Amino acid sequence: MWTIRTDLAVEAREIWAESAEAQTELPGVIARDKNVAGFDITTVRITDEQGARELNKPVGTYITVELDRFINREEGAFNAGSIALAQEIEELIQMEPGDSALVVGLGNSAITADAIGPMTARHTMVTRHLVDKMPEEFGMLRRVSVLESGVLGTTGMESAELIKAVTERIRPDRVIVVDALASRRFKRVCRTVQLADTGIVPGSGVGNGRMAINTETLGIPVTAIGVPTVVDAGTLAADIAEKAGSREVSRQDFENYGGDMIVTPKDIDTSVNDISKFIGYALNLAFHQGITVDDITMFLG
Amino acid sequence: MWTIRTDLAVEAREIWAESAEAQTELPGVIARDKNVAGFDITTVRITDEQGARELNKPVGTYITVELDRFINREEGAFNAGSIALAQEIEELIQMEPGDSALVVGLGNSAITADAIGPMTARHTMVTRHLVDKMPEEFGMLRRVSVLESGVLGTTGMESAELIKAVTERIRPDRVIVVDALASRRFKRVCRTVQLADTGIVPGSGVGNGRMAINTETLGIPVTAIGVPTVVDAGTLAADIAEKAGSREVSRQDFENYGGDMIVTPKDIDTSVNDISKFIGYALNLAFHQGITVDDITMFLG
Amino acid sequence: MWTIRTDLAVEAREIWAESAEAQTELPGVIARDKNVAGFDITTVRITDEQGARELNKPVGTYITVELDRFINREEGAFNAGSIALAQEIEELIQMEPGDSALVVGLGNSAITADAIGPMTARHTMVTRHLVDKMPEEFGMLRRVSVLESGVLGTTGMESAELIKAVTERIRPDRVIVVDALASRRFKRVCRTVQLADTGIVPGSGVGNGRMAINTETLGIPVTAIGVPTVVDAGTLAADIAEKAGSREVSRQDFENYGGDMIVTPKDIDTSVNDISKFIGYALNLAFHQGITVDDITMFLG
Amino acid sequence: MWTIRTDLAVEAREIWAESAEAQTELPGVIARDKNVAGFDITTVRITDEQGARELNKPVGTYITVELDRFINREEGAFNAGSIALAQEIEELIQMEPGDSALVVGLGNSAITADAIGPMTARHTMVTRHLVDKMPEEFGMLRRVSVLESGVLGTTGMESAELIKAVTERIRPDRVIVVDALASRRFKRVCRTVQLADTGIVPGSGVGNGRMAINTETLGIPVTAIGVPTVVDAGTLAADIAEKAGSREVSRQDFENYGGDMIVTPKDIDTSVNDISKFIGYALNLAFHQGITVDDITMFLG
């Protein structure tokens, strides 16, 4: 059998649990749940190499916020949810007062399912130049710059290469990369945000040995923010076949389905829009003390 | 069991053949294949009510053109393919020299998988006002008008209602409706165009009893041009489960997957763009005698 | 000399005042100013044919709301301004409780300076089908439908022709047409909304004898909502030349400048976006009793 | 009086000629005209500091190609014009067979008048990664990478800063920056392309002391490609006032008009689209030996 593809630590843990023969403890992994303002938040900490091996993810902290209240358009959910997400971001990135940040939108803005990164970038308040040039007016804000790194096919450069070039020049204290992910479960697609202090390997599911974007490669703490926008079709096919009682289906059978298909919600165009704005607002709230959702709307126009 | 959802007559016939116990003839249905300039073209004629019942489609002619040469970007495929498609359209719509046409783009342009109709509309040469006002310059063209009918949620009107209002006023001799379809087979998604002289029931797969857009409701010959952009996820799940050897899977099991998921190609944004242009050019070639692909490019800018 | 082009009654009155030899009264025209929540509002009533001749506009009521507070992004200006505009709309259109409305976005959405109409249409709550199908849930709302009428070059149909076809079929009690206008003064461009109960002649400045969209042609009360997005370049040239002390400049001189130029704000893309949303929200507040700005955001997503 | 703003050397020379008392020679400037395939091409060489002072432009070569044939949609003009422009580019940039290039789209893609750079970037064939990974298939192409540098307000970084970071990392042999310009004459707006081997100072007309993007700052030969998309409104006002016979108009008078206005063609959305594609194709033809317009269309999709 092959590893079912998921970019979410919370799902990797689920898959482990399903395959574990007895209800044994997963060594090297600590998880806890909470609910903030109606939003379910799960933190999975992979504490050692054994946990990393079992879940096929690097050692680090992974926080999953479920967006159902927001997606269902419950009253006040945008504000409450973006504040809750901002708190999780703040806690994870641990910035000092004068620290600066670079927000990188990964992915191809021309492909809806890949546009979470660039669209979040457009909802992020760009303040670096304002703080530098008008400190009396903007000095209370952190210096934030924004990069849409494009994809190899549109730039000819690996995202990691481009980000490294920029960070070496402008030397931010933190890098936040925002990207679209793949989930195993359709119910999580466009319904979940994952924060991770491990950075990211772009397009990692494809197994193409891309250069990682993390603290090791950049020399700066890197936080990854990801949203699953697709179920890998091969993963879906495996799930269905298993449910249908078959364990005989070969990898080849599935690749016939999963080759270049993606499984997305019907309303993906709207969801990607909404969630990008939600994350952008949460980032702004996390970066800048004392600002409100209305301040951000005023700033961004 | 339930009917697998497909909007393509060629697939409905395939499904019938798969389920037919013996290699019997399908009564009331005539099919023939040909190849024009490297493009495979299949014509399925449903000739009587028995055929209509078996294939769950109205009596009429359905022509499927496979776009592989074009999608694979083979040299000259845009020109050769749009000319081949234009010939099929011409033969099906049977216009007299002075006849006018209304091209209607069905669907929601803000949703990629639903945007084939509106995007084709934008590649159609709008000539009605030019022929009327400058007959000496444009009199050799047919009078073509274009309508993007939107969807119920963006207009508050059924597409059929809006089209009927417009046709009663401007009285075209032919109506051509262009829409996105659902296919059963992933290999046909964004790879096939279907022409049909039966008109269309918008969103018909959903079984919501919408008003049809056809000769009966409009009083004018209606040709439907459709491109499958999605596989219904429930259909995909059924296919996979069957392949996996199970026949026990209940409808409910699948609806858990298919609820509001769609299965699309990864490159759907590009494909919908390209195919819309392809169909628009074919329509222009079919409407106007003696014009070339270059003339159209010049006209549309 | 020739008439300086303006679509705003408030400017037509200004021009009259400038050219009037003595500080005489303008007969057949009544004007009054007020300020609501910081927004300057001017009402110009043309009461008879003499006034209509002098201002070169039909008899009727023209209300101008100045958007400076909103454009300057003052705190709370979106909410307060859209409520103030809604009140003016309500008073002008005079709907009974069960009345329905059709909102028409005029203009070409692909040209920024012409996109006010279609973009406002996209911020209008479409409720006709919801009230009809789910009266227990949506029965408290008015039935609103929305049409983007395109332009002659993209549809082959006059907007008036298309609107007449639709109103004859769905028979709304009110028609509201939203369009981009030309102003004489740059300071009003993207800074002003004009309401008028006189309807509109699309592209009227060009003197091309288009069919009007008004109560007379449609048989239904028509309200026009317009926003100047351009200064006609010929008008600007005339203004400057006059300021420069010359009265000798011929029409021909100016046409060399004004041929196909427009004068717009640098930030027109953002402004058209913002103002369209502003008007859409005001329309929603005017149509539906007891709803709030937050309700609209929730509805529109 | 003040300097009339123009980014075109050909206009700077015109202005000098207008103000020159006698028909004297302009020292330090050599100009020549030619016509290639119906396209007028003017080369202005500023050969020394005196010429640079007189024309207020750095020493270097400026080539202007007039696009009328293309804009008027004459038959074959896209192909012939892009080939003619490619020849001028080739001659100016002087690349050796194995040389690589970085194409930078300057400007804000969300503002039509500023989008020439980013839109040209999207019509440029990105080949760096292909040549590196599949040399046997793509080895005959030059290695080209592409960067959309955004603007200070959307990134927080000066374009020059970002470009320097990238060039230091990927070390291209040539940098080509593409940007929107301001012209003095409306007739040149969206009708002209200027090539210059002097690089560029982004937003230089505004006099805000931005960091230059040129051979001196980057250490690599920099070619600038610019298209005027606006007339500065203050410049227009000065022109008109002069024509109207006034020389008394003060700078202040004009700033009242020119503050944040731009003067553009009515069809700017279409023109920016078309010209960006035209330049992109010319760049591709200049970079890669033996490819045709059709090859590019096939590659770009």
PDB file of C-alpha atoms in Angstrom, chain A residues 55-266:
ATOM      1  CA  LEU A  55       2.939  10.879  10.835  1.00  0.00           C
ATOM      2  CA  ASN A  56       5.303  11.509   7.919  1.00  0.00           C
ATOM      3  CA  LYS A  57       5.668  15.170   8.957  1.00  0.00           C
ATOM      4  CA  PRO A  58       8.598  17.117  10.503  1.00  0.00           C
ATOM      5  CA  VAL A  59       8.878  17.657  14.262  1.00  0.00           C
ATOM      6  CA  GLY A  60       6.944  20.787  15.209  1.00  0.00           C
ATOM      7  CA  THR A  61       3.606  22.272  16.185  1.00  0.00           C
ATOM      8  CA  TYR A  62       0.535  22.059  13.931  1.00  0.00           C
ATOM      9  CA  ILE A  63      -2.616  23.986  14.802  1.00  0.00           C
ATOM     10  CA  THR A  64      -5.869  23.358  12.955  1.00  0.00           C
ATOM     11  CA  VAL A  65      -8.754  25.835  13.152  1.00  0.00           C
ATOM     12  CA  GLU A  66     -12.099  24.646  11.798  1.00  0.00           C
ATOM     13  CA  LEU A  67     -13.963  27.351   9.938  1.00  0.00           C
ATOM     14  CA  ASP A  68     -17.503  25.954   9.945  1.00  0.00           C
ATOM     15  CA  ARG A  69     -19.025  28.902  11.820  1.00  0.00           C
ATOM     16  CA  PHE A  70     -17.516  31.282   9.311  1.00  0.00           C
ATOM     17  CA  ILE A  71     -18.380  29.220   6.242  1.00  0.00           C
ATOM     18  CA  ASN A  72     -21.970  28.844   7.452  1.00  0.00           C
ATOM     19  CA  ARG A  73     -22.059  32.636   7.668  1.00  0.00           C
ATOM     20  CA  GLU A  74     -23.090  32.708  11.320  1.00  0.00           C
ATOM     21  CA  GLU A  75     -23.497  36.206  12.698  1.00  0.00           C
ATOM     22  CA  GLY A  76     -20.267  37.738  13.944  1.00  0.00           C
ATOM     23  CA  ALA A  77     -18.221  34.769  12.784  1.00  0.00           C
ATOM     24  CA  PHE A  78     -15.833  36.763  10.596  1.00  0.00           C
ATOM     25  CA  ASN A  79     -14.783  39.012  13.451  1.00  0.00           C
ATOM     26  CA  ALA A  80     -14.704  36.387  16.188  1.00  0.00           C
ATOM     27  CA  GLY A  81     -12.978  33.849  13.975  1.00  0.00           C
ATOM     28  CA  SER A  82     -10.299  36.159  12.643  1.00  0.00           C
ATOM     29  CA  ILE A  83      -9.528  37.258  16.215  1.00  0.00           C
ATOM     30  CA  ALA A  84      -9.307  33.627  17.365  1.00  0.00           C
ATOM     31  CA  LEU A  85      -7.024  32.753  14.468  1.00  0.00           C
ATOM     32  CA  ALA A  86      -4.900  35.852  15.155  1.00  0.00           C
ATOM     33  CA  GLN A  87      -4.340  34.666  18.728  1.00  0.00           C
ATOM     34  CA  GLU A  88      -3.130  31.288  17.544  1.00  0.00           C
ATOM     35  CA  ILE A  89      -0.824  32.944  15.011  1.00  0.00           C
ATOM     36  CA  GLU A  90       0.583  35.326  17.625  1.00  0.00           C
ATOM     37  CA  GLU A  91       1.294  32.514  20.019  1.00  0.00           C
ATOM     38  CA  LEU A  92       2.992  30.442  17.353  1.00  0.00           C
ATOM     39  CA  ILE A  93       5.170  33.113  15.743  1.00  0.00           C
ATOM     40  CA  GLN A  94       6.275  34.810  18.988  1.00  0.00           C
ATOM     41  CA  MET A  95       7.294  38.231  17.662  1.00  0.00           C
ATOM     42  CA  GLU A  96       9.041  40.921  19.716  1.00  0.00           C
ATOM     43  CA  PRO A  97       7.659  44.483  19.529  1.00  0.00           C
ATOM     44  CA  GLY A  98      10.033  45.831  16.860  1.00  0.00           C
ATOM     45  CA  ASP A  99      10.138  42.653  14.768  1.00  0.00           C
ATOM     46  CA  SER A 100       9.324  42.777  11.078  1.00  0.00           C
ATOM     47  CA  ALA A 101       7.657  40.132   8.913  1.00  0.00           C
ATOM     48  CA  LEU A 102       7.550  39.005   5.296  1.00  0.00           C
ATOM     49  CA  VAL A 103       4.283  37.388   4.165  1.00  0.00           C
ATOM     50  CA  VAL A 104       4.686  35.168   1.110  1.00  0.00           C
ATOM     51  CA  GLY A 105       1.735  34.048  -0.998  1.00  0.00           C
ATOM     52  CA  LEU A 106       2.733  30.756  -2.618  1.00  0.00           C
ATOM     53  CA  GLY A 107       0.882  29.339  -5.598  1.00  0.00           C
ATOM     54  CA  ASN A 108      -0.574  30.318  -8.939  1.00  0.00           C
ATOM     55  CA  SER A 109      -3.172  33.052  -8.726  1.00  0.00           C
ATOM     56  CA  ALA A 110      -4.578  32.050 -12.118  1.00  0.00           C
ATOM     57  CA  ILE A 111      -5.733  28.661 -10.766  1.00  0.00           C
ATOM     58  CA  THR A 112      -8.554  28.961  -8.268  1.00  0.00           C
ATOM     59  CA  ALA A 113      -7.565  25.929  -6.225  1.00  0.00           C
ATOM     60  CA  ASP A 114      -4.016  27.270  -5.924  1.00  0.00           C
ATOM     61  CA  ALA A 115      -4.819  30.928  -5.236  1.00  0.00           C
ATOM     62  CA  ILE A 116      -5.126  30.974  -1.424  1.00  0.00           C
ATOM     63  CA  GLY A 117      -1.586  32.295  -1.047  1.00  0.00           C
ATOM     64  CA  PRO A 118      -1.628  35.193  -3.522  1.00  0.00           C
ATOM     65  CA  MET A 119      -5.140  36.198  -2.499  1.00  0.00           C
ATOM     66  CA  THR A 120      -4.213  36.275   1.180  1.00  0.00           C
ATOM     67  CA  ALA A 121      -1.240  38.442   0.255  1.00  0.00           C
ATOM     68  CA  ARG A 122      -3.665  40.994  -1.184  1.00  0.00           C
ATOM     69  CA  HIS A 123      -5.530  41.221   2.132  1.00  0.00           C
ATOM     70  CA  THR A 124      -2.349  41.799   4.111  1.00  0.00           C
ATOM     71  CA  MET A 125      -1.544  45.346   5.211  1.00  0.00           C
ATOM     72  CA  VAL A 126       1.772  46.358   3.632  1.00  0.00           C
ATOM     73  CA  THR A 127       3.448  48.661   6.136  1.00  0.00           C
ATOM     74  CA  ARG A 128       7.227  48.380   5.790  1.00  0.00           C
ATOM     75  CA  HIS A 129       7.630  51.502   3.662  1.00  0.00           C
ATOM     76  CA  LEU A 130       5.097  53.475   5.704  1.00  0.00           C
ATOM     77  CA  VAL A 131       6.816  52.787   9.010  1.00  0.00           C
ATOM     78  CA  ASP A 132      10.178  53.685   7.463  1.00  0.00           C
ATOM     79  CA  LYS A 133       9.052  56.905   5.804  1.00  0.00           C
ATOM     80  CA  MET A 134       6.378  58.183   8.192  1.00  0.00           C
ATOM     81  CA  PRO A 135       7.378  56.788  11.583  1.00  0.00           C
ATOM     82  CA  GLU A 136       5.404  59.392  13.516  1.00  0.00           C
ATOM     83  CA  GLU A 137       2.211  58.285  11.774  1.00  0.00           C
ATOM     84  CA  PHE A 138       2.806  54.554  11.388  1.00  0.00           C
ATOM     85  CA  GLY A 139       5.449  53.837  14.027  1.00  0.00           C
ATOM     86  CA  MET A 140       3.011  51.856  16.143  1.00  0.00           C
ATOM     87  CA  LEU A 141       2.719  49.217  13.418  1.00  0.00           C
ATOM     88  CA  ARG A 142       5.105  46.375  12.696  1.00  0.00           C
ATOM     89  CA  ARG A 143       6.993  46.504   9.393  1.00  0.00           C
ATOM     90  CA  VAL A 144       5.313  44.010   7.064  1.00  0.00           C
ATOM     91  CA  SER A 145       6.267  43.347   3.463  1.00  0.00           C
ATOM     92  CA  VAL A 146       4.518  41.035   1.024  1.00  0.00           C
ATOM     93  CA  LEU A 147       5.707  38.812  -1.797  1.00  0.00           C
ATOM     94  CA  GLU A 148       3.715  36.779  -4.309  1.00  0.00           C
ATOM     95  CA  SER A 149       6.296  34.206  -5.249  1.00  0.00           C
ATOM     96  CA  GLY A 150       4.468  32.750  -8.254  1.00  0.00           C
ATOM     97  CA  VAL A 151       5.230  29.209  -9.347  1.00  0.00           C
ATOM     98  CA  LEU A 152       8.093  27.678 -11.263  1.00  0.00           C
ATOM     99  CA  GLY A 153       6.102  27.694 -14.493  1.00  0.00           C
ATOM    100  CA  THR A 154       5.340  31.424 -14.323  1.00  0.00           C
ATOM    101  CA  THR A 155       8.700  32.686 -13.033  1.00  0.00           C
ATOM    102  CA  GLY A 156      11.320  30.093 -13.924  1.00  0.00           C
ATOM    103  CA  MET A 157      12.466  30.250 -10.289  1.00  0.00           C
ATOM    104  CA  GLU A 158      11.742  27.939  -7.376  1.00  0.00           C
ATOM    105  CA  SER A 159       9.674  29.792  -4.781  1.00  0.00           C
ATOM    106  CA  ALA A 160      12.290  28.930  -2.178  1.00  0.00           C
ATOM    107  CA  GLU A 161      15.010  30.477  -4.350  1.00  0.00           C
ATOM    108  CA  LEU A 162      13.073  33.708  -4.783  1.00  0.00           C
ATOM    109  CA  ILE A 163      12.165  33.925  -1.089  1.00  0.00           C
ATOM    110  CA  LYS A 164      15.754  33.322  -0.063  1.00  0.00           C
ATOM    111  CA  ALA A 165      16.926  36.116  -2.368  1.00  0.00           C
ATOM    112  CA  VAL A 166      14.418  38.522  -0.833  1.00  0.00           C
ATOM    113  CA  THR A 167      14.974  37.577   2.808  1.00  0.00           C
ATOM    114  CA  GLU A 168      18.733  37.933   2.414  1.00  0.00           C
ATOM    115  CA  ARG A 169      18.170  41.456   1.204  1.00  0.00           C
ATOM    116  CA  ILE A 170      15.404  42.826   3.435  1.00  0.00           C
ATOM    117  CA  ARG A 171      16.125  40.586   6.454  1.00  0.00           C
ATOM    118  CA  PRO A 172      12.713  40.196   8.069  1.00  0.00           C
ATOM    119  CA  ASP A 173      12.511  38.691  11.568  1.00  0.00           C
ATOM    120  CA  ARG A 174       9.762  36.277  10.584  1.00  0.00           C
ATOM    121  CA  VAL A 175       8.582  34.710   7.323  1.00  0.00           C
ATOM    122  CA  ILE A 176       4.980  33.560   6.953  1.00  0.00           C
ATOM    123  CA  VAL A 177       4.207  31.440   3.894  1.00  0.00           C
ATOM    124  CA  VAL A 178       0.594  30.926   2.866  1.00  0.00           C
ATOM    125  CA  ASP A 179      -0.323  28.080   0.538  1.00  0.00           C
ATOM    126  CA  ALA A 180      -3.097  25.807  -0.675  1.00  0.00           C
ATOM    127  CA  LEU A 181      -2.982  22.235   0.639  1.00  0.00           C
ATOM    128  CA  ALA A 182      -4.481  18.850  -0.123  1.00  0.00           C
ATOM    129  CA  SER A 183      -6.686  17.116   2.393  1.00  0.00           C
ATOM    130  CA  ARG A 184      -7.740  13.519   2.718  1.00  0.00           C
ATOM    131  CA  ARG A 185     -11.277  14.229   3.812  1.00  0.00           C
ATOM    132  CA  PHE A 186     -13.615  16.270   1.677  1.00  0.00           C
ATOM    133  CA  LYS A 187     -15.284  17.670   4.780  1.00  0.00           C
ATOM    134  CA  ARG A 188     -12.098  19.586   5.600  1.00  0.00           C
ATOM    135  CA  VAL A 189     -11.637  21.112   2.154  1.00  0.00           C
ATOM    136  CA  CYS A 190     -12.153  24.880   2.324  1.00  0.00           C
ATOM    137  CA  ARG A 191     -13.240  24.364   5.943  1.00  0.00           C
ATOM    138  CA  THR A 192      -9.906  24.312   7.778  1.00  0.00           C
ATOM    139  CA  VAL A 193      -6.780  26.411   8.308  1.00  0.00           C
ATOM    140  CA  GLN A 194      -3.537  24.805   9.467  1.00  0.00           C
ATOM    141  CA  LEU A 195      -0.719  26.763  11.099  1.00  0.00           C
ATOM    142  CA  ALA A 196       2.673  25.082  11.398  1.00  0.00           C
ATOM    143  CA  ASP A 197       6.036  26.238  12.665  1.00  0.00           C
ATOM    144  CA  THR A 198       7.769  23.755  10.390  1.00  0.00           C
ATOM    145  CA  GLY A 199       7.668  25.699   7.167  1.00  0.00           C
ATOM    146  CA  ILE A 200       6.644  24.001   3.975  1.00  0.00           C
ATOM    147  CA  VAL A 201       7.887  22.114   0.927  1.00  0.00           C
ATOM    148  CA  PRO A 202       5.956  23.535  -2.044  1.00  0.00           C
ATOM    149  CA  GLY A 203       4.034  20.913  -3.980  1.00  0.00           C
ATOM    150  CA  SER A 204       5.389  18.346  -1.555  1.00  0.00           C
ATOM    151  CA  GLY A 205       2.668  15.842  -2.213  1.00  0.00           C
ATOM    152  CA  VAL A 206       3.971  15.359  -5.710  1.00  0.00           C
ATOM    153  CA  GLY A 207       7.276  13.975  -4.479  1.00  0.00           C
ATOM    154  CA  ASN A 208       9.342  16.158  -6.768  1.00  0.00           C
ATOM    155  CA  GLY A 209      12.103  17.009  -4.326  1.00  0.00           C
ATOM    156  CA  ARG A 210      11.524  20.746  -4.169  1.00  0.00           C
ATOM    157  CA  MET A 211      13.613  22.949  -1.937  1.00  0.00           C
ATOM    158  CA  ALA A 212      11.994  23.480   1.463  1.00  0.00           C
ATOM    159  CA  ILE A 213      11.005  26.886   2.819  1.00  0.00           C
ATOM    160  CA  ASN A 214      11.816  26.626   6.503  1.00  0.00           C
ATOM    161  CA  THR A 215      14.028  27.902   9.283  1.00  0.00           C
ATOM    162  CA  GLU A 216      16.860  25.681   8.121  1.00  0.00           C
ATOM    163  CA  THR A 217      16.909  26.923   4.531  1.00  0.00           C
ATOM    164  CA  LEU A 218      16.165  30.600   5.250  1.00  0.00           C
ATOM    165  CA  GLY A 219      17.855  31.094   8.626  1.00  0.00           C
ATOM    166  CA  ILE A 220      14.720  32.835   9.909  1.00  0.00           C
ATOM    167  CA  PRO A 221      11.718  31.356  11.756  1.00  0.00           C
ATOM    168  CA  VAL A 222       9.145  30.321   9.143  1.00  0.00           C
ATOM    169  CA  THR A 223       5.459  29.810   9.849  1.00  0.00           C
ATOM    170  CA  ALA A 224       3.295  28.048   7.273  1.00  0.00           C
ATOM    171  CA  ILE A 225      -0.408  28.795   6.943  1.00  0.00           C
ATOM    172  CA  GLY A 226      -2.278  26.372   4.731  1.00  0.00           C
ATOM    173  CA  VAL A 227      -5.815  25.721   3.612  1.00  0.00           C
ATOM    174  CA  PRO A 228      -6.840  22.472   1.941  1.00  0.00           C
ATOM    175  CA  THR A 229      -8.662  23.324  -1.284  1.00  0.00           C
ATOM    176  CA  VAL A 230      -8.632  19.916  -2.921  1.00  0.00           C
ATOM    177  CA  VAL A 231      -8.837  16.242  -2.157  1.00  0.00           C
ATOM    178  CA  ASP A 232      -6.293  14.403  -4.161  1.00  0.00           C
ATOM    179  CA  ALA A 233      -8.395  12.272  -6.496  1.00  0.00           C
ATOM    180  CA  GLY A 234      -6.220   9.197  -5.945  1.00  0.00           C
ATOM    181  CA  THR A 235      -6.780   9.534  -2.210  1.00  0.00           C
ATOM    182  CA  LEU A 236     -10.504   9.817  -2.714  1.00  0.00           C
ATOM    183  CA  ALA A 237     -10.515   6.760  -4.925  1.00  0.00           C
ATOM    184  CA  ALA A 238      -8.602   4.756  -2.313  1.00  0.00           C
ATOM    185  CA  ASP A 239     -11.049   5.822   0.363  1.00  0.00           C
ATOM    186  CA  ILE A 240     -14.058   4.836  -1.673  1.00  0.00           C
ATOM    187  CA  ALA A 241     -12.622   1.529  -2.738  1.00  0.00           C
ATOM    188  CA  GLU A 242     -11.832   0.687   0.857  1.00  0.00           C
ATOM    189  CA  LYS A 243     -15.336   1.594   1.926  1.00  0.00           C
ATOM    190  CA  ALA A 244     -16.611  -0.580  -0.874  1.00  0.00           C
ATOM    191  CA  GLY A 245     -14.847  -3.491   0.762  1.00  0.00           C
ATOM    192  CA  SER A 246     -11.954  -3.905  -1.596  1.00  0.00           C
ATOM    193  CA  ARG A 247      -8.337  -4.045  -0.546  1.00  0.00           C
ATOM    194  CA  GLU A 248      -7.172  -5.485  -3.819  1.00  0.00           C
ATOM    195  CA  VAL A 249      -7.148  -2.284  -5.814  1.00  0.00           C
ATOM    196  CA  SER A 250      -3.701  -1.566  -7.110  1.00  0.00           C
ATOM    197  CA  ARG A 251      -1.972   1.759  -7.211  1.00  0.00           C
ATOM    198  CA  GLN A 252      -2.200   1.691 -10.993  1.00  0.00           C
ATOM    199  CA  ASP A 253      -5.976   1.467 -10.902  1.00  0.00           C
ATOM    200  CA  PHE A 254      -6.139   4.642  -8.909  1.00  0.00           C
ATOM    201  CA  GLU A 255      -3.693   6.585 -10.936  1.00  0.00           C
ATOM    202  CA  ASN A 256      -6.000   6.185 -13.843  1.00  0.00           C
ATOM    203  CA  TYR A 257      -8.399   8.307 -11.846  1.00  0.00           C
ATOM    204  CA  GLY A 258      -6.069  10.591  -9.973  1.00  0.00           C
ATOM    205  CA  GLY A 259      -3.707  11.548 -12.785  1.00  0.00           C
ATOM    206  CA  ASP A 260      -4.603  15.165 -13.203  1.00  0.00           C
ATOM    207  CA  MET A 261      -7.959  15.364 -11.497  1.00  0.00           C
ATOM    208  CA  ILE A 262      -8.782  17.334  -8.425  1.00  0.00           C
ATOM    209  CA  VAL A 263     -11.845  17.120  -6.243  1.00  0.00           C
ATOM    210  CA  THR A 264     -13.092  20.484  -5.043  1.00  0.00           C
ATOM    211  CA  PRO A 265     -16.255  22.009  -3.617  1.00  0.00           C
ATOM    212  CA  LYS A 266     -18.692  23.422  -6.163  1.00  0.00           C
TER     213      LYS A 266
END
